[in-house]
mmCIF file of C-alpha atoms and ligand atoms in Angstrom:
data_model
loop_
_atom_site.group_PDB
_atom_site.id
_atom_site.type_symbol
_atom_site.label_atom_id
_atom_site.label_comp_id
_atom_site.label_asym_id
_atom_site.label_seq_id
_atom_site.Cartn_x
_atom_site.Cartn_y
_atom_site.Cartn_z
ATOM 1 C CA UNK V 194 82.231 56.229 118.658
ATOM 2 C CA UNK V 195 80.051 54.234 120.960
ATOM 3 C CA UNK V 196 78.194 56.803 122.910
ATOM 4 C CA UNK V 197 75.712 58.320 120.519
ATOM 5 C CA UNK V 198 74.118 60.642 123.064
ATOM 6 C CA UNK V 199 74.184 64.239 121.820
ATOM 7 C CA UNK V 200 75.988 63.285 118.591
ATOM 8 C CA UNK V 201 75.081 64.293 115.051
ATOM 9 C CA UNK V 202 74.643 61.606 112.387
ATOM 10 C CA UNK V 203 76.077 63.284 109.313
ATOM 11 C CA UNK V 204 78.047 60.622 107.471
ATOM 12 C CA UNK V 205 78.542 56.879 107.428
ATOM 13 C CA UNK V 206 82.240 57.651 107.971
ATOM 14 C CA UNK V 207 81.385 58.105 111.658
ATOM 15 C CA UNK V 208 80.312 54.482 112.010
ATOM 16 C CA UNK V 209 82.334 51.340 112.575
ATOM 17 C CA UNK V 210 81.047 47.772 112.698
ATOM 18 C CA UNK V 211 80.403 47.940 116.444
ATOM 19 C CA UNK V 212 78.343 51.114 116.029
ATOM 20 C CA UNK V 213 76.370 49.571 113.154
ATOM 21 C CA UNK V 214 75.599 46.500 115.256
ATOM 22 C CA UNK V 215 74.459 48.644 118.172
ATOM 23 C CA UNK V 216 72.112 50.612 115.896
ATOM 24 C CA UNK V 217 70.691 47.356 114.479
ATOM 25 C CA UNK V 218 70.221 45.949 117.964
ATOM 26 C CA UNK V 219 68.261 49.023 119.074
ATOM 27 C CA UNK V 220 66.345 49.038 115.742
ATOM 28 C CA UNK V 221 65.166 45.464 116.341
ATOM 29 C CA UNK V 222 63.941 46.437 119.810
ATOM 30 C CA UNK V 223 61.768 49.136 118.138
ATOM 31 C CA UNK V 224 59.742 46.602 116.184
ATOM 32 C CA UNK V 225 56.776 46.185 118.624
ATOM 33 C CA UNK V 226 56.239 49.963 118.617
ATOM 34 C CA UNK V 227 56.612 50.342 114.851
ATOM 35 C CA UNK V 228 54.108 47.491 114.370
ATOM 36 C CA UNK V 229 51.778 49.140 116.948
ATOM 37 C CA UNK V 230 51.708 46.098 119.194
ATOM 38 C CA UNK V 231 52.743 48.473 121.993
ATOM 39 C CA UNK V 232 53.178 52.229 122.431
ATOM 40 C CA UNK V 233 55.934 54.096 124.160
ATOM 41 C CA UNK V 234 55.978 57.676 125.400
ATOM 42 C CA UNK V 235 59.700 57.868 126.085
ATOM 43 C CA UNK V 236 60.072 61.084 124.071
ATOM 44 C CA UNK V 237 56.884 62.732 125.358
ATOM 45 C CA UNK V 238 57.458 66.491 125.254
ATOM 46 C CA UNK V 239 60.470 66.311 122.941
ATOM 47 C CA UNK V 240 60.262 68.188 119.634
ATOM 48 C CA UNK V 241 61.797 67.201 116.295
ATOM 49 C CA UNK V 242 62.455 69.913 113.708
ATOM 50 C CA UNK V 243 62.061 68.105 110.387
ATOM 51 C CA UNK V 244 63.627 70.430 107.814
ATOM 52 C CA UNK V 245 63.357 69.267 104.212
ATOM 53 C CA UNK V 246 64.693 71.709 101.637
ATOM 54 C CA UNK V 247 64.470 69.143 98.809
ATOM 55 C CA UNK V 248 61.584 66.914 97.672
ATOM 56 C CA UNK V 249 60.948 63.897 99.862
ATOM 57 C CA UNK V 250 58.087 61.597 100.746
ATOM 58 C CA UNK V 251 59.279 58.578 102.712
ATOM 59 C CA UNK V 252 62.427 59.974 104.295
ATOM 60 C CA UNK V 253 60.614 63.034 105.634
ATOM 61 C CA UNK V 254 57.517 61.134 106.745
ATOM 62 C CA UNK V 255 59.503 58.291 108.264
ATOM 63 C CA UNK V 256 61.718 60.618 110.303
ATOM 64 C CA UNK V 257 58.527 62.252 111.591
ATOM 65 C CA UNK V 258 56.775 58.926 112.137
ATOM 66 C CA UNK V 259 59.780 57.518 113.991
ATOM 67 C CA UNK V 260 59.786 60.474 116.370
ATOM 68 C CA UNK V 261 56.005 60.229 116.860
ATOM 69 C CA UNK V 262 56.252 56.501 117.570
ATOM 70 C CA UNK V 263 58.618 57.315 120.433
ATOM 71 C CA UNK V 264 56.028 59.764 121.789
ATOM 72 C CA UNK V 265 57.613 62.990 120.490
ATOM 73 C CA UNK V 266 56.206 65.948 118.557
ATOM 74 C CA UNK V 267 57.203 66.970 115.039
ATOM 75 C CA UNK V 268 57.460 70.457 113.463
ATOM 76 C CA UNK V 269 58.086 70.538 109.774
ATOM 77 C CA UNK V 270 59.441 72.955 107.166
ATOM 78 C CA UNK V 271 59.454 71.935 103.533
ATOM 79 C CA UNK V 272 60.937 73.830 100.602
ATOM 80 C CA UNK V 273 63.597 76.520 100.461
ATOM 81 C CA UNK V 274 61.201 79.240 99.349
ATOM 82 C CA UNK V 275 59.076 78.970 102.471
ATOM 83 C CA UNK V 276 62.067 79.386 104.797
ATOM 84 C CA UNK V 277 64.277 82.361 105.695
ATOM 85 C CA UNK V 278 67.130 80.722 103.743
ATOM 86 C CA UNK V 279 65.413 82.311 100.719
ATOM 87 C CA UNK V 280 66.051 85.727 102.384
ATOM 88 C CA UNK V 281 69.779 85.056 102.591
ATOM 89 C CA UNK V 282 69.946 83.654 106.128
ATOM 90 C CA UNK V 283 72.968 81.415 106.701
ATOM 91 C CA UNK V 284 72.616 77.762 107.640
ATOM 92 C CA UNK V 285 74.468 78.599 110.877
ATOM 93 C CA UNK V 286 71.900 81.245 111.902
ATOM 94 C CA UNK V 287 68.998 78.987 110.957
ATOM 95 C CA UNK V 288 70.547 76.267 113.124
ATOM 96 C CA UNK V 289 70.976 78.599 116.119
ATOM 97 C CA UNK V 290 67.286 79.491 115.874
ATOM 98 C CA UNK V 291 65.840 76.051 115.168
ATOM 99 C CA UNK V 292 67.918 74.252 117.778
ATOM 100 C CA UNK V 293 66.547 76.644 120.379
ATOM 101 C CA UNK V 294 63.067 75.316 119.588
ATOM 102 C CA UNK V 295 63.820 71.626 119.132
ATOM 103 C CA UNK V 296 65.453 68.628 120.805
ATOM 104 C CA UNK V 297 66.598 67.033 117.541
ATOM 105 C CA UNK V 298 66.795 68.039 113.892
ATOM 106 C CA UNK V 299 66.429 65.955 110.743
ATOM 107 C CA UNK V 300 67.480 67.797 107.622
ATOM 108 C CA UNK V 301 67.730 67.387 103.836
ATOM 109 C CA UNK V 302 69.312 70.009 101.603
ATOM 110 C CA UNK V 303 70.462 70.100 97.940
ATOM 111 C CA UNK V 304 74.087 71.091 98.687
ATOM 112 C CA UNK V 305 76.838 68.631 99.634
ATOM 113 C CA UNK V 306 78.157 69.481 103.110
ATOM 114 C CA UNK V 307 75.160 71.685 103.984
ATOM 115 C CA UNK V 308 73.853 69.495 106.804
ATOM 116 C CA UNK V 309 77.308 69.410 108.427
ATOM 117 C CA UNK V 310 77.499 73.199 108.099
ATOM 118 C CA UNK V 311 74.073 73.522 109.721
ATOM 119 C CA UNK V 312 75.208 71.245 112.549
ATOM 120 C CA UNK V 313 77.955 73.710 113.548
ATOM 121 C CA UNK V 314 75.219 76.057 114.749
ATOM 122 C CA UNK V 315 73.078 73.422 116.475
ATOM 123 C CA UNK V 316 73.350 72.299 120.076
ATOM 124 C CA UNK V 317 70.951 69.394 119.551
ATOM 125 C CA UNK V 318 71.621 66.244 117.459
ATOM 126 C CA UNK V 319 71.326 66.757 113.698
ATOM 127 C CA UNK V 320 70.529 63.759 111.463
ATOM 128 C CA UNK V 321 71.410 63.994 107.787
ATOM 129 C CA UNK V 322 68.431 63.114 105.571
ATOM 130 C CA UNK V 323 70.508 63.650 102.410
ATOM 131 C CA UNK V 324 72.900 66.454 101.427
ATOM 132 C CA UNK V 325 72.924 66.809 97.652
ATOM 133 C CA UNK V 326 74.842 64.038 95.882
ATOM 134 C CA UNK V 327 77.018 63.475 98.945
ATOM 135 C CA UNK V 328 75.558 61.232 101.670
ATOM 136 C CA UNK V 329 72.372 59.651 102.952
ATOM 137 C CA UNK V 330 73.506 57.793 106.087
ATOM 138 C CA UNK V 331 70.106 56.754 107.441
ATOM 139 C CA UNK V 332 69.160 55.289 104.056
ATOM 140 C CA UNK V 333 72.442 53.351 103.974
ATOM 141 C CA UNK V 334 71.710 51.922 107.415
ATOM 142 C CA UNK V 335 68.188 50.875 106.474
ATOM 143 C CA UNK V 336 69.509 49.385 103.228
ATOM 144 C CA UNK V 337 72.152 47.422 105.106
ATOM 145 C CA UNK V 338 69.613 46.187 107.677
ATOM 146 C CA UNK V 339 67.384 45.110 104.771
ATOM 147 C CA UNK V 340 70.254 43.329 103.003
ATOM 148 C CA UNK V 341 71.128 41.494 106.205
ATOM 149 C CA UNK V 342 67.527 40.410 106.815
ATOM 150 C CA UNK V 343 66.865 39.414 103.208
ATOM 151 C CA UNK V 344 70.068 37.373 102.906
ATOM 152 C CA UNK V 345 69.319 35.616 106.189
ATOM 153 C CA UNK V 346 66.227 34.168 104.511
ATOM 154 C CA UNK V 347 68.593 32.313 102.183
ATOM 155 C CA UNK V 348 71.178 31.439 104.865
ATOM 156 C CA UNK V 349 73.558 33.975 103.386
ATOM 157 C CA UNK V 350 75.266 36.953 104.995
ATOM 158 C CA UNK V 351 76.594 40.372 104.083
ATOM 159 C CA UNK V 352 80.131 39.027 104.316
ATOM 160 C CA UNK V 353 80.830 37.204 101.058
ATOM 161 C CA UNK V 354 77.796 38.504 99.144
ATOM 162 C CA UNK V 355 77.613 39.738 95.569
ATOM 163 C CA UNK V 356 75.821 43.081 95.108
ATOM 164 C CA UNK V 357 74.994 44.751 91.795
ATOM 165 C CA UNK V 358 74.489 48.525 92.061
ATOM 166 C CA UNK V 359 72.582 49.673 88.995
ATOM 167 C CA UNK V 360 71.856 53.019 87.333
ATOM 168 C CA UNK V 361 72.977 56.498 88.333
ATOM 169 C CA UNK V 362 75.947 55.727 90.551
ATOM 170 C CA UNK V 363 77.498 59.157 89.974
ATOM 171 C CA UNK V 364 74.825 61.345 91.561
ATOM 172 C CA UNK V 365 73.030 58.732 93.686
ATOM 173 C CA UNK V 366 73.919 59.513 97.291
ATOM 174 C CA UNK V 367 72.312 56.321 98.591
ATOM 175 C CA UNK V 368 74.798 54.113 96.741
ATOM 176 C CA UNK V 369 77.714 56.290 97.895
ATOM 177 C CA UNK V 370 76.778 55.895 101.551
ATOM 178 C CA UNK V 371 75.862 52.214 101.223
ATOM 179 C CA UNK V 372 79.151 51.331 99.474
ATOM 180 C CA UNK V 373 81.154 53.065 102.204
ATOM 181 C CA UNK V 374 79.165 51.313 104.931
ATOM 182 C CA UNK V 375 79.857 47.952 103.284
ATOM 183 C CA UNK V 376 83.589 48.621 103.732
ATOM 184 C CA UNK V 377 83.112 47.328 107.295
ATOM 185 C CA UNK V 378 82.235 43.882 105.934
ATOM 186 C CA UNK V 379 84.364 41.239 104.229
ATOM 187 C CA UNK V 380 84.889 39.742 100.821
ATOM 188 C CA UNK V 381 82.066 41.408 98.881
ATOM 189 C CA UNK V 382 81.824 41.413 95.109
ATOM 190 C CA UNK V 383 80.496 44.705 93.702
ATOM 191 C CA UNK V 384 79.167 44.921 90.143
ATOM 192 C CA UNK V 385 78.880 48.636 89.386
ATOM 193 C CA UNK V 386 76.393 48.647 86.517
ATOM 194 C CA UNK V 387 76.167 52.168 85.078
ATOM 195 C CA UNK V 388 76.400 53.958 81.755
ATOM 196 C CA UNK V 389 79.867 55.375 81.112
ATOM 197 C CA UNK V 390 78.972 58.931 82.188
ATOM 198 C CA UNK V 391 77.325 57.830 85.437
ATOM 199 C CA UNK V 392 79.853 55.483 87.045
ATOM 200 C CA UNK V 393 80.628 55.509 90.753
ATOM 201 C CA UNK V 394 82.953 58.369 91.839
ATOM 202 C CA UNK V 395 86.597 57.419 92.359
ATOM 203 C CA UNK V 396 86.613 58.260 96.065
ATOM 204 C CA UNK V 397 83.931 55.617 96.669
ATOM 205 C CA UNK V 398 85.680 53.053 94.441
ATOM 206 C CA UNK V 399 88.938 53.684 96.339
ATOM 207 C CA UNK V 400 87.250 53.105 99.691
ATOM 208 C CA UNK V 401 85.661 49.885 98.434
ATOM 209 C CA UNK V 402 88.870 48.488 96.975
ATOM 210 C CA UNK V 403 90.902 49.525 100.049
ATOM 211 C CA UNK V 404 88.475 47.416 102.085
ATOM 212 C CA UNK V 405 89.604 44.409 100.030
ATOM 213 C CA UNK V 406 86.387 44.010 98.047
ATOM 214 C CA UNK V 407 86.230 42.970 94.410
ATOM 215 C CA UNK V 408 84.853 45.540 91.925
ATOM 216 C CA UNK V 409 83.642 45.121 88.354
ATOM 217 C CA UNK V 410 82.766 48.293 86.444
ATOM 218 C CA UNK V 411 80.309 47.447 83.678
ATOM 219 C CA UNK V 412 77.931 49.366 81.456
ATOM 220 C CA UNK V 413 75.250 46.785 80.715
ATOM 221 C CA UNK V 414 72.856 44.722 82.798
ATOM 222 C CA UNK V 415 73.086 41.577 80.662
ATOM 223 C CA UNK V 416 75.370 39.097 82.388
ATOM 224 C CA UNK V 417 75.826 41.316 85.456
ATOM 225 C CA UNK V 418 72.643 40.869 87.450
ATOM 226 C CA UNK V 419 73.145 37.355 88.812
ATOM 227 C CA UNK V 420 73.871 38.839 92.237
ATOM 228 C CA UNK V 421 72.501 38.210 95.733
ATOM 229 C CA UNK V 422 71.344 41.833 95.882
ATOM 230 C CA UNK V 423 70.346 43.901 92.850
ATOM 231 C CA UNK V 424 70.087 47.537 93.963
ATOM 232 C CA UNK V 425 68.416 49.680 91.317
ATOM 233 C CA UNK V 426 68.543 53.500 91.444
ATOM 234 C CA UNK V 427 66.754 56.440 89.865
ATOM 235 C CA UNK V 428 68.477 58.741 87.364
ATOM 236 C CA UNK V 429 68.955 61.778 89.648
ATOM 237 C CA UNK V 430 67.738 64.219 87.019
ATOM 238 C CA UNK V 431 67.630 67.163 89.449
ATOM 239 C CA UNK V 432 71.438 66.970 89.787
ATOM 240 C CA UNK V 433 72.282 67.059 86.081
ATOM 241 C CA UNK V 434 73.547 70.258 84.438
ATOM 242 C CA UNK V 435 70.461 70.183 82.167
ATOM 243 C CA UNK V 436 67.273 68.185 81.730
ATOM 244 C CA UNK V 437 68.409 67.338 78.215
ATOM 245 C CA UNK V 438 71.526 65.664 79.601
ATOM 246 C CA UNK V 439 69.431 63.654 82.100
ATOM 247 C CA UNK V 440 66.991 62.579 79.384
ATOM 248 C CA UNK V 441 69.810 60.791 77.563
ATOM 249 C CA UNK V 442 69.932 58.240 80.369
ATOM 250 C CA UNK V 443 66.228 57.858 81.094
ATOM 251 C CA UNK V 444 64.997 54.303 80.618
ATOM 252 C CA UNK V 445 68.509 52.914 80.066
ATOM 253 C CA UNK V 446 68.229 50.306 82.797
ATOM 254 C CA UNK V 447 64.765 48.863 83.273
ATOM 255 C CA UNK V 448 64.095 45.734 85.242
ATOM 256 C CA UNK V 449 60.894 43.802 84.589
ATOM 257 C CA UNK V 450 59.923 40.271 85.604
ATOM 258 C CA UNK V 451 61.106 39.022 82.174
ATOM 259 C CA UNK V 452 64.522 40.662 82.683
ATOM 260 C CA UNK V 453 64.646 39.282 86.221
ATOM 261 C CA UNK V 454 63.920 35.769 84.901
ATOM 262 C CA UNK V 455 66.535 36.105 82.169
ATOM 263 C CA UNK V 456 69.402 37.723 84.083
ATOM 264 C CA UNK V 457 68.974 37.439 87.873
ATOM 265 C CA UNK V 458 69.284 34.384 90.114
ATOM 266 C CA UNK V 459 65.993 32.888 91.363
ATOM 267 C CA UNK V 460 66.840 34.255 94.828
ATOM 268 C CA UNK V 461 68.243 37.664 93.775
ATOM 269 C CA UNK V 462 66.756 40.306 96.080
ATOM 270 C CA UNK V 463 65.610 43.483 94.335
ATOM 271 C CA UNK V 464 66.081 46.766 96.174
ATOM 272 C CA UNK V 465 65.612 50.461 95.338
ATOM 273 C CA UNK V 466 65.771 53.427 97.728
ATOM 274 C CA UNK V 467 62.549 54.719 96.091
ATOM 275 C CA UNK V 468 60.934 56.643 94.552
ATOM 276 C CA UNK V 469 61.122 54.335 91.526
ATOM 277 C CA UNK V 470 60.486 56.306 88.365
ATOM 278 C CA UNK V 471 57.417 54.547 87.000
ATOM 279 C CA UNK V 472 56.843 56.862 84.027
ATOM 280 C CA UNK V 473 56.559 54.740 80.897
ATOM 281 C CA UNK V 474 59.811 56.099 79.403
ATOM 282 C CA UNK V 475 61.750 55.240 82.591
ATOM 283 C CA UNK V 476 60.003 52.315 84.296
ATOM 284 C CA UNK V 477 62.996 51.405 86.483
ATOM 285 C CA UNK V 478 61.292 48.550 88.320
ATOM 286 C CA UNK V 479 58.250 47.386 86.437
ATOM 287 C CA UNK V 480 54.949 46.964 88.295
ATOM 288 C CA UNK V 481 54.898 43.341 87.124
ATOM 289 C CA UNK V 482 57.550 42.725 89.822
ATOM 290 C CA UNK V 483 55.102 43.706 92.574
ATOM 291 C CA UNK V 484 54.160 40.101 93.242
ATOM 292 C CA UNK V 485 57.777 38.891 93.189
ATOM 293 C CA UNK V 486 58.577 37.800 96.782
ATOM 294 C CA UNK V 487 62.152 38.977 96.337
ATOM 295 C CA UNK V 488 61.100 42.570 95.681
ATOM 296 C CA UNK V 489 62.193 44.081 99.006
ATOM 297 C CA UNK V 490 61.401 47.756 98.325
ATOM 298 C CA UNK V 491 58.519 48.035 100.763
ATOM 299 C CA UNK V 492 60.403 46.096 103.430
ATOM 300 C CA UNK V 493 63.181 48.698 103.050
ATOM 301 C CA UNK V 494 60.602 51.366 103.876
ATOM 302 C CA UNK V 495 59.544 49.565 107.060
ATOM 303 C CA UNK V 496 63.147 49.076 108.109
ATOM 304 C CA UNK V 497 63.660 52.824 107.643
ATOM 305 C CA UNK V 498 61.292 53.622 110.482
ATOM 306 C CA UNK V 499 63.142 51.187 112.777
ATOM 307 C CA UNK V 500 66.538 52.702 111.933
ATOM 308 C CA UNK V 501 65.332 56.270 112.472
ATOM 309 C CA UNK V 502 63.641 55.330 115.771
ATOM 310 C CA UNK V 503 66.915 53.730 116.866
ATOM 311 C CA UNK V 504 68.956 56.790 115.936
ATOM 312 C CA UNK V 505 66.615 59.139 117.798
ATOM 313 C CA UNK V 506 66.643 56.873 120.851
ATOM 314 C CA UNK V 507 70.448 56.652 120.789
ATOM 315 C CA UNK V 508 71.228 60.309 120.105
ATOM 316 C CA UNK V 509 68.739 61.413 122.757
ATOM 317 C CA UNK V 510 70.065 58.840 125.210
ATOM 318 C CA UNK V 511 66.835 56.907 125.845
ATOM 319 C CA UNK V 512 67.627 53.608 124.106
ATOM 320 C CA UNK V 513 67.380 51.703 127.392
ATOM 321 C CA UNK V 514 64.265 53.503 128.693
ATOM 322 C CA UNK V 515 61.875 52.821 125.844
ATOM 323 C CA UNK V 516 60.195 49.849 127.561
ATOM 324 C CA UNK V 517 59.856 51.689 130.862
ATOM 325 C CA UNK V 518 57.484 54.166 129.140
ATOM 326 C CA UNK V 519 55.452 51.461 127.409
ATOM 327 C CA UNK V 520 51.638 51.223 127.328
ATOM 328 C CA UNK V 521 49.116 49.012 125.540
ATOM 329 C CA UNK V 522 47.508 49.907 122.223
ATOM 330 C CA UNK V 523 43.747 50.266 122.744
ATOM 331 C CA UNK V 524 42.704 50.719 119.100
ATOM 332 C CA UNK V 525 42.141 48.167 116.332
ATOM 333 C CA UNK V 526 45.525 47.464 114.814
ATOM 334 C CA UNK V 527 45.839 46.954 111.073
ATOM 335 C CA UNK V 528 44.662 43.938 109.062
ATOM 336 C CA UNK V 529 47.954 43.235 107.340
ATOM 337 C CA UNK V 530 50.490 42.319 109.998
ATOM 338 C CA UNK V 531 53.779 42.683 108.217
HETATM 339 C C1 LIG M 891 66.673 58.761 97.585
HETATM 340 C C2 LIG M 891 67.295 60.113 97.842
HETATM 341 O O1 LIG M 891 66.584 61.091 98.130
HETATM 342 O O2 LIG M 891 68.511 60.166 97.770
HETATM 343 N N1 LIG M 891 65.365 58.655 98.090
HETATM 344 C C3 LIG M 891 65.200 58.362 99.416
HETATM 345 O O3 LIG M 891 65.624 59.076 100.283
HETATM 346 N N2 LIG M 891 64.581 57.216 99.721
HETATM 347 C C4 LIG M 891 66.807 58.290 96.184
HETATM 348 C C5 LIG M 891 66.214 59.108 95.073
HETATM 349 O O4 LIG M 891 65.639 60.178 95.256
HETATM 350 O O5 LIG M 891 66.325 58.641 93.938
#
């Protein structure tokens, strides 16, 4: 796949290394617009339908922001109950209707496979913003871009790195998609750090080992966090059969600055797809890490806008026209230039 125009982005399985590199190349070219050094109106008049049938803050807002930054308009639906799906409408029918109004769709839904099912009724590109415990391809791309950028700071690369994936690896779709995406790289050591009931599904482990990577399945953080990347996750309590079951795992893997000092390397990069559960009985990534330079969680968020801008530009076929529609920014641009 190297022409993205008109394509859906449903799964990381669609991407090979060449496609990933193209997306990253376009993402880097989006930086002046994301930082508001310049504006572009390349998608002026285009409409994004941003359909989020599950809770979301940054994924939903960053899809919308990415489309706005390219000059497009955003229409949003949030929650199942406020849509006709609650009246029994099929995903196919909803897609036929919505794609008649919009030029692109971003969608999140609680059921695995739902976004792909929706896409069968859409004649505009559909981007998967998370389908249940299955996939989250745009998050995996932004995570991989972040890993690449963070490791470059230490003269390291994705090939040959050691990554520790921590927490709920069973239900966490971000770690499923990221692990599969990393199959396009070489010689990676994976430490899968999860309680026994929440280990990584076999189909992901098979893909990772078939790619020639090394895997260690472990159930404790001690001795397993001295990795280049430590990727913490949230217990996905909404996907458990009961709240009681989820509560058993809450707070099992907390990382604070003291734990970082004791078990990580001085240059271990800390990542999390967010939201981090900061309730006192969970406290996945303690606030005392906020001043740790290797806490990359807010850089992940910024990279997310770049990735989503790139995917809109590519799927709508304007990746080489963005500059042509460029104008200056007349307003005062933020104090903190990140
Ligand atoms: C993740 C998700 O929704 O899968 N969040 C996100 O998109 N950044 C992770 C989570 O909710 O724990």
